Tab-separated table of C-alpha atoms and ligand atoms in Angstrom:
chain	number	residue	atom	x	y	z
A	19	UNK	CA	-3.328	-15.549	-29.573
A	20	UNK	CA	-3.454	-14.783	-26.172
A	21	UNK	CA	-4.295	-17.326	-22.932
A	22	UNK	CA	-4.967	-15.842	-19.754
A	23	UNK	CA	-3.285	-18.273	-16.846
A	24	UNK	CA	-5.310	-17.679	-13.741
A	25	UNK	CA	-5.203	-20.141	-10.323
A	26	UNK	CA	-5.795	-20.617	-7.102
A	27	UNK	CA	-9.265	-18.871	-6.204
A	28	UNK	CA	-10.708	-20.807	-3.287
A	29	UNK	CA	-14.807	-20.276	-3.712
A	30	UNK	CA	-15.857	-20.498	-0.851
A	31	UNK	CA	-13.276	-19.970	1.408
A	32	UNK	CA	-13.626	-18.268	4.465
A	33	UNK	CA	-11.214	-16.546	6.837
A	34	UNK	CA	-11.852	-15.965	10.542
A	35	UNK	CA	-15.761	-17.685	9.275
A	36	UNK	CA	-16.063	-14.328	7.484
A	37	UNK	CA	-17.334	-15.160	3.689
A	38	UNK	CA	-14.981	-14.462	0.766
A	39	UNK	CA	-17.865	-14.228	-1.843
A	40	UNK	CA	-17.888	-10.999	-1.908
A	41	UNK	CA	-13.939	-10.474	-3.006
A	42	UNK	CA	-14.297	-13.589	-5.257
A	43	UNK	CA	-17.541	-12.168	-7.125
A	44	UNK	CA	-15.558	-8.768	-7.356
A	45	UNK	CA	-12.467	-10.042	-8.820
A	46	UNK	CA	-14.516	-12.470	-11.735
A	47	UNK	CA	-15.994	-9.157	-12.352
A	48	UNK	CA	-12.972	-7.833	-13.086
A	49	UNK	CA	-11.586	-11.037	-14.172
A	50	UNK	CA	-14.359	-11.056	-16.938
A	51	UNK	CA	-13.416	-7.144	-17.878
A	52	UNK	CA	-9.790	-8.210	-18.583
A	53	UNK	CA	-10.946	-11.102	-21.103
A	54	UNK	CA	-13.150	-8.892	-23.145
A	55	UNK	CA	-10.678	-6.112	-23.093
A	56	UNK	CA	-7.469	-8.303	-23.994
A	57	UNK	CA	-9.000	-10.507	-26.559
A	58	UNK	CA	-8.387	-13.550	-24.547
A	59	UNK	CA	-8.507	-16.439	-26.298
A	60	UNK	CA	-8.287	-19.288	-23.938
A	61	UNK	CA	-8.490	-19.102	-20.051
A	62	UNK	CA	-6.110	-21.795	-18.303
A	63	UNK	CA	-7.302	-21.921	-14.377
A	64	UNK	CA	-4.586	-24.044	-12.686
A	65	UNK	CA	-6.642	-25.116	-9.953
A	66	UNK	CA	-7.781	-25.001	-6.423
A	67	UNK	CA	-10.977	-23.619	-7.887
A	68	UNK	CA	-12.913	-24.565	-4.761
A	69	UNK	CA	-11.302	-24.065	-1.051
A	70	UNK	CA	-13.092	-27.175	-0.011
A	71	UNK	CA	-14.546	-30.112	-1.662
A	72	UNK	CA	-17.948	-29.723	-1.137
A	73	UNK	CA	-18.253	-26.129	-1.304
A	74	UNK	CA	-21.044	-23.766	-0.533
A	75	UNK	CA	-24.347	-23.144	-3.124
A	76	UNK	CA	-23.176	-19.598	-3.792
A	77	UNK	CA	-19.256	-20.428	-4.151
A	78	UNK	CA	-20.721	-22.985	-6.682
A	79	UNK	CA	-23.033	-20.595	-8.371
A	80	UNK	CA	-19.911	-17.318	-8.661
A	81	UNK	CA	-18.485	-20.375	-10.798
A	82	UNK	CA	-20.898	-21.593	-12.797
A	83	UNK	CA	-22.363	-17.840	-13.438
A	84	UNK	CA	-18.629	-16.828	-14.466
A	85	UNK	CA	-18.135	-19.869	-17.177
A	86	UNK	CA	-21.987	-19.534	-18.631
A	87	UNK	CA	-20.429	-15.643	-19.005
A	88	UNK	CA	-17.235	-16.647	-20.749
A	89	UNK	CA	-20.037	-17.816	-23.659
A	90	UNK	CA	-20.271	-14.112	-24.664
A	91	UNK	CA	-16.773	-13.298	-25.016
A	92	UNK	CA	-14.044	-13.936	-27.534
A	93	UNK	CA	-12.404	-16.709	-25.023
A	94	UNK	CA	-12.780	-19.981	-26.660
A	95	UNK	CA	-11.586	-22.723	-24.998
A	96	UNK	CA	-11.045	-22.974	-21.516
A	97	UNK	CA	-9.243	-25.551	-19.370
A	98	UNK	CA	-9.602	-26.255	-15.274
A	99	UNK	CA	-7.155	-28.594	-13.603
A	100	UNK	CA	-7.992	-29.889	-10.335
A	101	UNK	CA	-5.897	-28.353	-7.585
A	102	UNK	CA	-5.554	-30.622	-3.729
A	103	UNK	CA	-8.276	-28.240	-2.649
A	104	UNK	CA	-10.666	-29.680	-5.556
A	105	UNK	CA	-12.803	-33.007	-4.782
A	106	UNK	CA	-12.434	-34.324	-8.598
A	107	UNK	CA	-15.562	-35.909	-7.991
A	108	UNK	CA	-17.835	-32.502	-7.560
A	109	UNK	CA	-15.807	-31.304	-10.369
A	110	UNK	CA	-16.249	-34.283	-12.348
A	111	UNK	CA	-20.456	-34.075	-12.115
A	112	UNK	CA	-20.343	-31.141	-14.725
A	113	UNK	CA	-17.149	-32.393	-16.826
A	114	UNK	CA	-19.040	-33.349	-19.553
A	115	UNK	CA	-21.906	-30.868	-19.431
A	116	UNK	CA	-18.770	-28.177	-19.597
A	117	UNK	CA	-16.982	-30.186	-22.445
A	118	UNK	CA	-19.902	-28.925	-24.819
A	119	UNK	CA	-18.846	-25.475	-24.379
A	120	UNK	CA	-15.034	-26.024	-24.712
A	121	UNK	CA	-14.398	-25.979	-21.103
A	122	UNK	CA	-12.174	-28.963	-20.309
A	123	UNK	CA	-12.269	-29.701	-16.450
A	124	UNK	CA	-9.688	-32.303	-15.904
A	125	UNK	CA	-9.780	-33.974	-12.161
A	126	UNK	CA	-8.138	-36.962	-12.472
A	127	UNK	CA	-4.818	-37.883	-14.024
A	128	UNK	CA	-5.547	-39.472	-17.275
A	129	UNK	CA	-2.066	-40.457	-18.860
A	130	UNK	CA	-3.398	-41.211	-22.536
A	131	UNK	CA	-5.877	-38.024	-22.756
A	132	UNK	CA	-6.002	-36.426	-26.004
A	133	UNK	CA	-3.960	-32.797	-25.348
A	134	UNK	CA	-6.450	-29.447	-26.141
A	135	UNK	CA	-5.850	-27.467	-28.673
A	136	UNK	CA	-6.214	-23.739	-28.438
A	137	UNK	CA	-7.284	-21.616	-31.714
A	138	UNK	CA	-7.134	-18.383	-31.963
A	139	UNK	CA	-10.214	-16.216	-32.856
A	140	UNK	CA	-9.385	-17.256	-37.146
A	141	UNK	CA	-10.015	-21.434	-35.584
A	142	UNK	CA	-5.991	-21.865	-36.066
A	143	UNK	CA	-4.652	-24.075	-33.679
A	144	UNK	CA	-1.843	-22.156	-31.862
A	145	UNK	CA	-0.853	-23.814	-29.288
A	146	UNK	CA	-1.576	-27.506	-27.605
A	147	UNK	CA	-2.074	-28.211	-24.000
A	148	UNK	CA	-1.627	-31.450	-21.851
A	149	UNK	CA	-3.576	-30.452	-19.221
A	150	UNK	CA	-2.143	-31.986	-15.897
A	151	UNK	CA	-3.976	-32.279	-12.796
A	152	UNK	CA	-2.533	-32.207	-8.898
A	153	UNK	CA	-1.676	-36.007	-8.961
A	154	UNK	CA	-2.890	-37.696	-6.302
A	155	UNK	CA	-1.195	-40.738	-4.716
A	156	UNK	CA	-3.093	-43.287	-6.702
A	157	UNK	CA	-2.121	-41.659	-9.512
A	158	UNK	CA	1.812	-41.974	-8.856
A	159	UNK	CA	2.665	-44.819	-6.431
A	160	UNK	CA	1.588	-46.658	-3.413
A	161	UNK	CA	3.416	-45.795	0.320
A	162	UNK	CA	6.439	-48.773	-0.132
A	163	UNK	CA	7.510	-50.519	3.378
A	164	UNK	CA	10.847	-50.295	4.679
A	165	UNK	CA	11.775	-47.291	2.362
A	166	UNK	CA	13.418	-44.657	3.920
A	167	UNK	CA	12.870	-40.721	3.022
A	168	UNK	CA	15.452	-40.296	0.954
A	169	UNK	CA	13.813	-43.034	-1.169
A	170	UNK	CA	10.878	-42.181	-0.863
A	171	UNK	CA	11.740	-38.519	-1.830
A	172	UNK	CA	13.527	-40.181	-4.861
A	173	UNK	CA	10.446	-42.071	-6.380
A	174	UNK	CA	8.187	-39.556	-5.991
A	175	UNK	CA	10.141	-36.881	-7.838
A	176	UNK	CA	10.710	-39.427	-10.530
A	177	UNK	CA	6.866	-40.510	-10.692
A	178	UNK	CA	5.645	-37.018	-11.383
A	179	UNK	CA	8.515	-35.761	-13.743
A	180	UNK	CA	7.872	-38.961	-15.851
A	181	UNK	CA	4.496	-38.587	-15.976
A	182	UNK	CA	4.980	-34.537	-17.359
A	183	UNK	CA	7.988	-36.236	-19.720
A	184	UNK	CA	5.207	-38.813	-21.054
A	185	UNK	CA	2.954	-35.958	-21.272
A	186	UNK	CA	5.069	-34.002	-23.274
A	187	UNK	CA	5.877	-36.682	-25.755
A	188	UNK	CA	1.534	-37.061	-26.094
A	189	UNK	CA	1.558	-33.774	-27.515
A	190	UNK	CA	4.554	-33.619	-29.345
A	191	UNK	CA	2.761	-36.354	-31.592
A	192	UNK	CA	0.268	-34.904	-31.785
A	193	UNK	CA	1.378	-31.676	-32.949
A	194	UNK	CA	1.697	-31.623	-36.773
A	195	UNK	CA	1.852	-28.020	-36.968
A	196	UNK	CA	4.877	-27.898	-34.575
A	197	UNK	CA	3.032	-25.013	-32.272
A	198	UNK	CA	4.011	-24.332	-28.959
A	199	UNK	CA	3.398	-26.940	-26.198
A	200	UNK	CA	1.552	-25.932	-22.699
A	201	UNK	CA	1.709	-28.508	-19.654
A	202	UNK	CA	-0.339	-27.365	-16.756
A	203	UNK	CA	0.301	-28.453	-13.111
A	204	UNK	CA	-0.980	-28.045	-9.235
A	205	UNK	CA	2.304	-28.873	-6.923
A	206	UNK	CA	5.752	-27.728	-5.797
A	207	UNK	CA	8.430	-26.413	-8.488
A	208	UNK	CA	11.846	-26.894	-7.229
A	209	UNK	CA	12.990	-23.246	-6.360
A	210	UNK	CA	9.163	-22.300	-5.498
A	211	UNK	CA	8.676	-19.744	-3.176
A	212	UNK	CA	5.943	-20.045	0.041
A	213	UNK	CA	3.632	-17.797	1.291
A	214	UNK	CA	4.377	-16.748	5.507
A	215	UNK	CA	1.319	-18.150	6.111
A	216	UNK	CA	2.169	-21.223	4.474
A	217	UNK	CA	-1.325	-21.908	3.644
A	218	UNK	CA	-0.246	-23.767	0.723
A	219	UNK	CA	-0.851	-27.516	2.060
A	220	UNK	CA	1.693	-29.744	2.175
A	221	UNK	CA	1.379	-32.348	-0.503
A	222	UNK	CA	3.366	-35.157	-1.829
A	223	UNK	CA	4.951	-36.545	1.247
A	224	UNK	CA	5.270	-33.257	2.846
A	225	UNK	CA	6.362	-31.574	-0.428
A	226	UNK	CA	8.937	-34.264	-1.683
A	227	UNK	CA	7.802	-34.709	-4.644
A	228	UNK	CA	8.870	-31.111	-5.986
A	229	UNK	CA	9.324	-30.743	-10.072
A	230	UNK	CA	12.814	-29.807	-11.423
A	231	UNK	CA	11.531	-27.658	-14.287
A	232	UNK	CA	15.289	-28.382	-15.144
A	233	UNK	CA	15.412	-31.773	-16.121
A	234	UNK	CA	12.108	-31.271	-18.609
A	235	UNK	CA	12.201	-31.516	-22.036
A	236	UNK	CA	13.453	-27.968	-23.191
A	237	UNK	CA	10.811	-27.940	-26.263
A	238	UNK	CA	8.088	-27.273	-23.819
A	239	UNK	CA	7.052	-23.539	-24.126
A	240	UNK	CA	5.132	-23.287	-21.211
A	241	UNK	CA	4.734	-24.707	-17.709
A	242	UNK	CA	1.253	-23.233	-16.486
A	243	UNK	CA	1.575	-23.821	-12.552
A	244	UNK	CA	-0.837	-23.576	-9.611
A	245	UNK	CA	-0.316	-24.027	-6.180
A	246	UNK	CA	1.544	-21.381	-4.636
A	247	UNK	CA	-0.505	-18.372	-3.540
A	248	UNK	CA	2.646	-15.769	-4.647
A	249	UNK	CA	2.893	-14.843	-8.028
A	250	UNK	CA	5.831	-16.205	-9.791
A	251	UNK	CA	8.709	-17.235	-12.470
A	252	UNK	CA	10.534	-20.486	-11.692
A	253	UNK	CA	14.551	-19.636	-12.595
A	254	UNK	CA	16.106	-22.249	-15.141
A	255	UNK	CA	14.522	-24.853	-17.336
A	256	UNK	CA	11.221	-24.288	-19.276
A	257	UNK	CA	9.521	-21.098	-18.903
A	258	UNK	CA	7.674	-21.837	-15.553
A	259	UNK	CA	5.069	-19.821	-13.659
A	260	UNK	CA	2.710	-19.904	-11.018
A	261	UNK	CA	-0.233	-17.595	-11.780
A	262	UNK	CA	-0.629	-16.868	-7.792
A	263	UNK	CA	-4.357	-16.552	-5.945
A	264	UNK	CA	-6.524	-13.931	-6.601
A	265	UNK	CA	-7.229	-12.432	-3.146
A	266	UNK	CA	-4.892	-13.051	-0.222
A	267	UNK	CA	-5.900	-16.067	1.307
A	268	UNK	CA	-4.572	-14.723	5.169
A	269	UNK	CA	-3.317	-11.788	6.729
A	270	UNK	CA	0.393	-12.748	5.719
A	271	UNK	CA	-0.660	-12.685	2.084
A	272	UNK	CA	-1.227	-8.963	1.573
A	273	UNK	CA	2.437	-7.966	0.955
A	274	UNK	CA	2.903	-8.194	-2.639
A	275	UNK	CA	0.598	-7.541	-5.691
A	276	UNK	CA	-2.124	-10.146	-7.205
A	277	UNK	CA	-2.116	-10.937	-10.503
A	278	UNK	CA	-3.008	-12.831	-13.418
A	279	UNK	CA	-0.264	-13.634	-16.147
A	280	UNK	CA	-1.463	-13.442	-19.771
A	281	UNK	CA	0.664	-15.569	-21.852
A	282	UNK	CA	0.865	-14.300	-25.654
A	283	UNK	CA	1.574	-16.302	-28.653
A	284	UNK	CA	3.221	-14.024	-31.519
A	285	UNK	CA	4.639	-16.627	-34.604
A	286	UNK	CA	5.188	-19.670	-32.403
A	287	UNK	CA	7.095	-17.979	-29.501
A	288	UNK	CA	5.837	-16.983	-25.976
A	289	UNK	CA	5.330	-14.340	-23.971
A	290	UNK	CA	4.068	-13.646	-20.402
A	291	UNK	CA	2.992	-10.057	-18.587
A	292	UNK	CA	1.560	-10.304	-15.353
A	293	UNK	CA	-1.352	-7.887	-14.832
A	294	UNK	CA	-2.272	-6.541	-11.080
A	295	UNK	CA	-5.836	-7.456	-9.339
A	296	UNK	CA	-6.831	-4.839	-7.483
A	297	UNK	CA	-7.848	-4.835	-3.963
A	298	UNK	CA	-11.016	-5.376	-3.014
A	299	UNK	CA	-10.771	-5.050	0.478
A	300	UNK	CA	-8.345	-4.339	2.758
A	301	UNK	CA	-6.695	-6.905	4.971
A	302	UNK	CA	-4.609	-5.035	8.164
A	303	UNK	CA	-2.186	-6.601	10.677
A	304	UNK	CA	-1.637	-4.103	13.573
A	305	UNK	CA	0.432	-4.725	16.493
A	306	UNK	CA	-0.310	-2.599	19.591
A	307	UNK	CA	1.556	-2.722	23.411
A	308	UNK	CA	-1.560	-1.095	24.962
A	309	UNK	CA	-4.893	0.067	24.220
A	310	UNK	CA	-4.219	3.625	22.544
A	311	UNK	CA	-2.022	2.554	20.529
A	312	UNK	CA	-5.111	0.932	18.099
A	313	UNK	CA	-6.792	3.809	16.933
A	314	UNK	CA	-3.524	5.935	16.094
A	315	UNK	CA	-2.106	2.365	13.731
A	316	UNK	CA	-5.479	2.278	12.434
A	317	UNK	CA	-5.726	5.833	11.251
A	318	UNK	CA	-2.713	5.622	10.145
A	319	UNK	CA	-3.077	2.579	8.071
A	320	UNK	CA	-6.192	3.197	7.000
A	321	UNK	CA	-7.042	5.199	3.587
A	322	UNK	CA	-10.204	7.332	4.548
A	323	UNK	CA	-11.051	7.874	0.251
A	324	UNK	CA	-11.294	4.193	0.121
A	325	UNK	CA	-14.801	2.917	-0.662
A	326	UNK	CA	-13.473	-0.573	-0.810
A	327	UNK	CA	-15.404	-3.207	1.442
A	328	UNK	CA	-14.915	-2.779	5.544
A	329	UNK	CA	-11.460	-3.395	6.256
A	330	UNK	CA	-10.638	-7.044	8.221
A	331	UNK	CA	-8.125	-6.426	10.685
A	332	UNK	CA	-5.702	-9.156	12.764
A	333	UNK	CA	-4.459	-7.171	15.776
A	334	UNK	CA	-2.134	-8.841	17.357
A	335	UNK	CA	-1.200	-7.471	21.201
A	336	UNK	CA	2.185	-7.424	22.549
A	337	UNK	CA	2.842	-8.456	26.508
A	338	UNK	CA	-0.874	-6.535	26.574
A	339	UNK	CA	-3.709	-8.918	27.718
A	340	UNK	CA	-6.759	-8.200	26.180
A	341	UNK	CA	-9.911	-8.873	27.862
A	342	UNK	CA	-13.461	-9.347	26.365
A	343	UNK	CA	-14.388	-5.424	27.664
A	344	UNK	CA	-11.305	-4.145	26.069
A	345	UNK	CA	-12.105	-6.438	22.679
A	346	UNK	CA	-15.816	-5.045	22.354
A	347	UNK	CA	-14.349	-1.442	22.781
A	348	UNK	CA	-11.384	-1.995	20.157
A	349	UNK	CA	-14.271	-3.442	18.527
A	350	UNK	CA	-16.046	-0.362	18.198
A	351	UNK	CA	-12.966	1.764	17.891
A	352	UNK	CA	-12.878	-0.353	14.343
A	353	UNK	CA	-16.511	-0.324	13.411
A	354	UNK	CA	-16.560	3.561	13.743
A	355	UNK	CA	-14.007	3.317	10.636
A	356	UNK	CA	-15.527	0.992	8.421
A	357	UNK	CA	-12.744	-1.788	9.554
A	358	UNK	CA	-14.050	-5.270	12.063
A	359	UNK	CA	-11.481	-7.084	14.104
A	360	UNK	CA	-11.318	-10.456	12.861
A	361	UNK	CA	-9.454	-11.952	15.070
A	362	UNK	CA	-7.104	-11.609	18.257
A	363	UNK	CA	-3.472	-12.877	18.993
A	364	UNK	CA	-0.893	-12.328	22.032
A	365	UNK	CA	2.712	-12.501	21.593
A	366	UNK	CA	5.106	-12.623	25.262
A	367	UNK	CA	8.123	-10.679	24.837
A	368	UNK	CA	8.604	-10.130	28.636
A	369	UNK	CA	8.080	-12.333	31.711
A	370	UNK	CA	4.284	-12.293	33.260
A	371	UNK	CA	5.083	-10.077	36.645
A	372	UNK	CA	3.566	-6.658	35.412
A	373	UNK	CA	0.773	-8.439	34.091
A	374	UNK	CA	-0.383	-10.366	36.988
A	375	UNK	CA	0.464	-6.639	38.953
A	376	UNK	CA	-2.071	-4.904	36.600
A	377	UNK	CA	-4.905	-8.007	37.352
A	378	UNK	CA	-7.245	-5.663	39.991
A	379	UNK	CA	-8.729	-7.565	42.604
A	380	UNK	CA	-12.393	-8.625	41.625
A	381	UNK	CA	-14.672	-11.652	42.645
A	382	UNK	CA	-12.809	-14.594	41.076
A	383	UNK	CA	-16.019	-16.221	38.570
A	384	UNK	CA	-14.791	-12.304	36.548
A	385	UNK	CA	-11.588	-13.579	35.727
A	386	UNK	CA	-10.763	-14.842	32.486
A	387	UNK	CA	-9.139	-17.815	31.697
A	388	UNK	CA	-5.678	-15.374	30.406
A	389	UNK	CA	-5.728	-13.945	33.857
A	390	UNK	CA	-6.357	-16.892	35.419
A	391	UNK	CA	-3.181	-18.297	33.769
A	392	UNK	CA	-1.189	-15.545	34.517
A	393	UNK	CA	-2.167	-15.813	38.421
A	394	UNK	CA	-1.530	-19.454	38.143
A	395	UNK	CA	2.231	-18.618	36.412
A	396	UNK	CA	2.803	-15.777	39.118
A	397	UNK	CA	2.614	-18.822	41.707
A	398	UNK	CA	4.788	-21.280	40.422
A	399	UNK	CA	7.454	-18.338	39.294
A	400	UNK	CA	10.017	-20.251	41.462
A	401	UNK	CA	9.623	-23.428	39.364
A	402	UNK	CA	10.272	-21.997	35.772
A	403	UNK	CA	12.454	-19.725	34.546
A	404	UNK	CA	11.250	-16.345	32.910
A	405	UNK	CA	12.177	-17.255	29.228
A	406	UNK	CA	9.622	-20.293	29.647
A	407	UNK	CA	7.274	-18.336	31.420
A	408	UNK	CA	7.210	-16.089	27.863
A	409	UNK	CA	6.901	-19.189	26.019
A	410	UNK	CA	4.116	-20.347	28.071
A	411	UNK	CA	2.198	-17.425	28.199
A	412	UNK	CA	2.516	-17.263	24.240
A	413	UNK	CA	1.749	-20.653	23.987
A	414	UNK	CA	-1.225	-20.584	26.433
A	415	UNK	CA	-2.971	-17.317	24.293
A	416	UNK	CA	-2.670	-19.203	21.007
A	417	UNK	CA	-4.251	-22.733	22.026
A	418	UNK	CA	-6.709	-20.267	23.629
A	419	UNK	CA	-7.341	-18.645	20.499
A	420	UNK	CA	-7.510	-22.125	18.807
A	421	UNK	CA	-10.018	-23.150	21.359
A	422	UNK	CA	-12.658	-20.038	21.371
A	423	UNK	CA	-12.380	-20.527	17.390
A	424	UNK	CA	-13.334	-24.285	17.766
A	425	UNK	CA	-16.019	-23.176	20.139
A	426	UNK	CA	-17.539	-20.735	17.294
A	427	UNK	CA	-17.042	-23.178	15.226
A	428	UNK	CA	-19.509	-25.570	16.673
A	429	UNK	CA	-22.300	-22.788	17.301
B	13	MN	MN1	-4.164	-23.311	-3.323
């Protein structure tokens, strides 16, 4: 019996307000491939199905489209936790319309619901699942006054590893047959590794509330996790794993492989093998000190067989100011090799003075607001010392950045 632990997708997410749909209806293509050509049994999403929680009509319909597909295939019984991404509520509004097809969407924490059980293709039940949500505040405890961290820290860890302890003990009685047990979860495993980008959201507290995989009950089997966006085993206690996103959510999430993790049941005892998604499209990061520099990275970088979708590309430009004439023709540069610039950054390594040399002399309603700022610094150069002058420059591009994104934003 096989059960094919996926998490983590985020329909509907966008990065730099490009669309993800396109990636996302690629990899359920592929996703859908995998469960025909494996046998899969039951599919176990550990959630953050949705990036948001009201997400767009088509994230919503690449959803819906995949599950109504699952129908055809050998896969049985399928279970979706809500992740902190999910509003429980829009997942909730098709709960029960999904429950008629053996696809259990569980939202909120229920601690007396019935565990799953998952059959293999003969309608023997080989394994049971207590399907575990993200828990939410309400579901664990109420902000105490006059409690410092270190208690609060304390009572939160306790609340959610009591809660998978009294979830455990719901399936153990109700598991005649002695088959393996499955607990799912959406938060932070002690040991659990972040993405750079960190675009994991902090939950619980700022991540108190982490789970000791440790300290649970050493008859669980599995601990099906979602959450973090990296693919990975949690070291000591129960067999742990987080089944990792799909597609990298942000340019620091393209360094290591994708992957699903199909967990097989032989005679009562486990085993998990990860299996690769491939790329869809290429993400870039390319770091240039001047202007040449961007087409030899690129063509460097860049595989010219690749008939994957335009490459998205975060250049990021080192003591090099970039202004909007020289972004439209780096623009182009990247169009004329099937890649788009998504988005901009500027990192200081050196103090301003070259830069404000380089600024030619032009009619001052030309300038923009970068070499305005740099003029402004070149002034004041008495007042602050070069190693804030770097700091300020850095930290001037980036609210920038922020602040022509906003602006986008609101068009
Ligand atoms: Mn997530």
């Amino acid at each position: 019996m096989k059960i094919l632990h996926t998490s983590d997708w985020h329909l509907g997410q966008t990065l730099h307000f490009q669309s993800r749909d396109e990636e996302h209806s690629h990899f359920l293509d592929w996703l859908f491939e995998v469960i025909q050509k494996e046998q899969i049994d039951c599919l176990l999403h550990t959630g953050d199905v949705f990036d948001v929680g009201n997400p767009t009509n088509s994230s919503r319909e690449l959803y819906f489209t995949f599950l109504s597909k699952l129908q055809r295939t050998n896969c049985k019984t399928t279970i979706i936790i809500a992740g902190n991404h999910d509003s429980p509520m829009m997942l909730q509004h098709s709960a029960s319309l999904l429950a008629n097809l053996q696809i259990f969407v569980i939202t909120t924490a229920q601690k007396f619901q019935q565990p799953i059980e998952i059959k293999n293709s003969l309608g023997e039940t080989c394994a049971i699942c207590s399907p575990i949500p993200y828990l939410r505040d309400q579901d664990l405890m109420l902000y105490k006054q006059d409690e410092n961290i270190d208690e609060t820290k304390e009572r939160l860890r306790n609340a959610i590893e009591s809660y998978y302890i009294e979830a455990f003990h719901k399936a153990q009685q109700n598991n005649p047959k002695k088959v393996p047990i499955i607990l799912t979860g959406h938060l932070v495993a002690h040991k659990g590794e972040m993405t750079e980008s960190q675009s994991e959201r902090p939950i619980h507290r700022q991540n108190f509330g982490e789970l000791h995989t440790t300290n649970l009950p050493s008859e669980i089997s599995y601990v099906a996790l979602g959450h973090l966006h990296k693919p990975q085993q949690i070291n000591g206690g129960v067999l742990t794993r987080y089944a990792g996103s799909p597609i990298p959510l942000s340019f620091q999430e393209v360094n290591y492989h994708h992957s699903i993790t199909i967990v097989e049941i032989i005679d009562n005892s486990i085993q998990t093998t990860q299996v690769s998604i491939p790329r869809f499209r290429m993400l870039l990061r390319i770091s240039i000190r001047n202007f040449d520099e961007f087409e030899q990275q690129l063509l460097t970088s860049l595989d010219v067989e690749s008939t994957l979708s335009p490459t998205w590309i975060e250049c990021e430009c080192k003591d090099f100011i970039v202004t909007d004439s020289i972004k439209v023709e780096l623009q182009t540069i990247a169009q004329n090799h099937n890649a788009s610039i998504l988005k901009f950054t500027h990192i200081f390594t050196e103090p301003n003075k070259q830069f404000a040399d380089a600024i030619p002399t032009k009619d001052i309603s030309s300038f923009t607001e970068m070499e305005m700022f740099v003029m402004t610094l070149e002034q004041s150069k008495t007042n602050v010392t070069e190693e804030d002058q770097k700091d300020l420059l850095t930290t001037f591009a980036e609210a920038l950045g922020q602040f022509q994104e906003f602006n986008k934003e609101g068009k």
